[in-house]
Amino acid sequence: MKNQVLGLLVLGMLITPLPGKATQNIKNNKEGSTHEKIQNKDKFIYTLFRDINEFRRTHGLKPLYYSRLYTEIAEDHSQDMALRHSLDHKGFKRRFVLAQSYHCVENIAWNYPTPAQLLSGWKHSPLHRKNMLDSNLSAAGIGMSSAYVTFFACK
């Protein structure tokens, strides 16, 4: 299956330290235990968050703080996309309102096997790159469900 990404920049703070939240609703299957999947998912999210901040740093920007609220918003969207088998920004206005911010951005992706490959896809897409390098952002969260990933960040 081909890797796909989409992004959206729209006008949008709850701040705490880096992700480690275990996820719910992961089922056991032949590919590995639930515990292994949670560890792999947490590692994927942590690595992607760290690498986005490193990318920002190399461009003279401050790192983004981890937001539990934005992580929950991103996780909910990733779960929704996975349930519908659809890569889209459906409900962005609702997520924007939940964030209680006037400046938010969102990048979504599907089917990237590693954080490095996903970040590379976003770096090479002008809108995704612009979202990650938005100097007005201060906090972010990343959610992942199945192969669907949401990066959600606000001022």
Coordinates of C-alpha atoms in Angstrom, one line a residue:
M1 CA 0.0 0.0 0.0
K2 CA 1.2 3.5 -0.8
N3 CA 2.1 5.9 2.0
Q4 CA -0.3 8.9 2.2
V5 CA -0.2 12.2 4.0
L6 CA -2.5 15.2 4.3
G7 CA -2.2 18.4 6.2
L8 CA -4.2 21.5 7.2
L9 CA -3.2 24.8 8.7
V10 CA -6.0 26.7 10.4
L11 CA -6.3 29.6 12.8
G12 CA -5.7 28.1 17.3
M13 CA -2.8 24.9 26.0
L14 CA -2.7 22.5 28.4
I15 CA 1.0 21.7 28.9
T16 CA 2.8 18.7 30.6
P17 CA 6.1 16.6 29.8
L18 CA 6.7 14.0 26.8
P19 CA 4.3 11.1 25.8
G20 CA 4.2 7.7 27.5
K21 CA 0.5 7.2 27.7
A22 CA -0.5 3.6 27.1
T23 CA -3.4 3.2 24.8
Q24 CA -6.7 1.4 25.1
N25 CA -8.6 -0.8 22.7
I26 CA -5.5 -2.7 21.2
K27 CA -6.4 -6.3 20.6
N28 CA -4.1 -9.3 20.7
N29 CA -3.3 -11.0 17.3
K30 CA -0.8 -13.2 15.7
E31 CA 1.7 -10.4 15.1
G32 CA 2.4 -9.7 18.8
S33 CA 1.0 -9.3 22.3
T34 CA -1.0 -6.3 23.4
H35 CA 1.9 -5.3 25.7
E36 CA 4.4 -5.4 22.7
K37 CA 2.0 -3.3 20.6
I38 CA 1.6 -0.6 23.3
Q39 CA 5.4 -0.5 23.7
N40 CA 5.9 -0.2 20.0
K41 CA 3.2 2.4 19.7
D42 CA 4.6 4.5 22.6
K43 CA 8.1 4.2 21.1
F44 CA 6.8 5.3 17.7
I45 CA 5.0 8.3 19.1
Y46 CA 7.9 9.3 21.4
T47 CA 10.4 9.1 18.6
L48 CA 8.2 11.1 16.2
F49 CA 7.6 13.8 18.8
R50 CA 11.3 14.0 19.6
D51 CA 12.3 14.1 15.9
I52 CA 9.8 16.9 15.1
N53 CA 11.3 18.9 17.9
E54 CA 14.8 18.3 16.6
F55 CA 13.6 19.3 13.1
R56 CA 12.2 22.5 14.7
R57 CA 15.5 23.1 16.6
T58 CA 17.6 22.8 13.4
H59 CA 15.4 25.6 12.0
G60 CA 16.0 27.9 15.0
L61 CA 12.6 27.2 16.6
K62 CA 11.7 26.3 20.2
P63 CA 10.6 22.8 20.9
L64 CA 7.0 22.0 21.4
Y65 CA 5.8 21.0 24.9
Y66 CA 3.8 17.8 25.2
S67 CA 0.1 18.4 25.8
R68 CA -2.0 15.6 27.3
L69 CA -5.1 17.4 25.9
Y70 CA -3.7 17.6 22.4
T71 CA -2.6 14.0 22.6
E72 CA -6.1 12.9 23.6
I73 CA -7.5 15.0 20.7
A74 CA -5.0 13.5 18.2
E75 CA -5.6 9.9 19.6
D76 CA -9.4 10.3 19.2
H77 CA -9.0 11.4 15.6
S78 CA -6.6 8.6 14.8
Q79 CA -9.0 6.1 16.2
D80 CA -11.9 7.6 14.3
M81 CA -9.9 7.4 11.0
A82 CA -9.0 3.8 11.7
L83 CA -12.6 2.8 12.4
R84 CA -13.7 4.5 9.2
H85 CA -10.7 3.3 7.2
S86 CA -10.4 6.9 6.0
L87 CA -7.5 9.4 6.0
D88 CA -9.1 12.8 6.4
H89 CA -9.4 15.9 8.5
K90 CA -13.1 15.3 9.3
G91 CA -14.0 17.0 12.5
F92 CA -11.1 19.5 12.6
K93 CA -13.3 22.4 13.6
R94 CA -14.5 20.3 16.6
R95 CA -10.9 19.4 17.6
F96 CA -10.0 23.1 17.3
V97 CA -12.8 24.0 19.7
L98 CA -11.7 21.3 22.1
A99 CA -8.2 22.7 22.1
Q100 CA -9.5 26.1 23.3
S101 CA -6.8 27.8 21.2
Y102 CA -7.1 30.3 18.3
H103 CA -4.2 28.8 16.2
C104 CA -3.9 25.0 15.6
V105 CA -2.3 22.8 12.9
E106 CA -2.9 19.2 12.1
N107 CA -0.8 16.7 10.1
I108 CA -2.2 13.2 9.4
A109 CA -0.6 10.1 7.9
W110 CA -1.3 6.5 7.1
N111 CA 0.8 3.4 6.6
Y112 CA 4.3 4.6 7.5
P113 CA 6.3 1.8 9.1
T114 CA 8.8 4.1 11.0
P115 CA 8.8 7.6 12.5
A116 CA 11.7 8.5 10.3
Q117 CA 9.9 7.6 7.1
L118 CA 6.8 9.5 8.3
L119 CA 8.8 12.6 9.2
S120 CA 10.6 12.5 5.9
G121 CA 7.2 12.4 4.1
W122 CA 6.0 15.5 6.1
K123 CA 9.3 17.3 5.6
H124 CA 9.0 16.9 1.8
S125 CA 5.4 18.1 1.7
P126 CA 5.2 21.9 1.7
L127 CA 2.1 22.2 3.9
H128 CA 3.2 19.6 6.4
R129 CA 6.6 21.2 6.6
K130 CA 5.0 24.6 7.2
N131 CA 2.8 23.1 9.9
M132 CA 5.8 21.6 11.8
L133 CA 7.8 24.8 11.4
D134 CA 5.1 27.2 12.5
S135 CA 6.8 29.5 15.0
N136 CA 3.5 30.3 16.7
L137 CA 3.1 26.8 18.1
S138 CA 3.9 26.0 21.7
A139 CA 2.4 22.5 22.4
A140 CA 1.5 19.3 20.6
G141 CA 0.2 15.8 20.9
I142 CA 0.5 12.8 18.7
G143 CA -2.1 10.0 18.4
M144 CA -1.8 6.7 16.7
S145 CA -4.3 4.0 16.0
S146 CA -3.5 1.1 13.7
A147 CA -1.5 2.7 10.9
Y148 CA -3.2 6.1 11.3
V149 CA -1.2 9.0 12.9
T150 CA -2.3 12.5 13.9
F151 CA 0.0 15.3 14.9
F152 CA -2.0 18.1 16.5
A153 CA -0.4 21.3 17.7
C154 CA -1.6 24.7 18.9
K155 CA -0.3 28.1 20.2

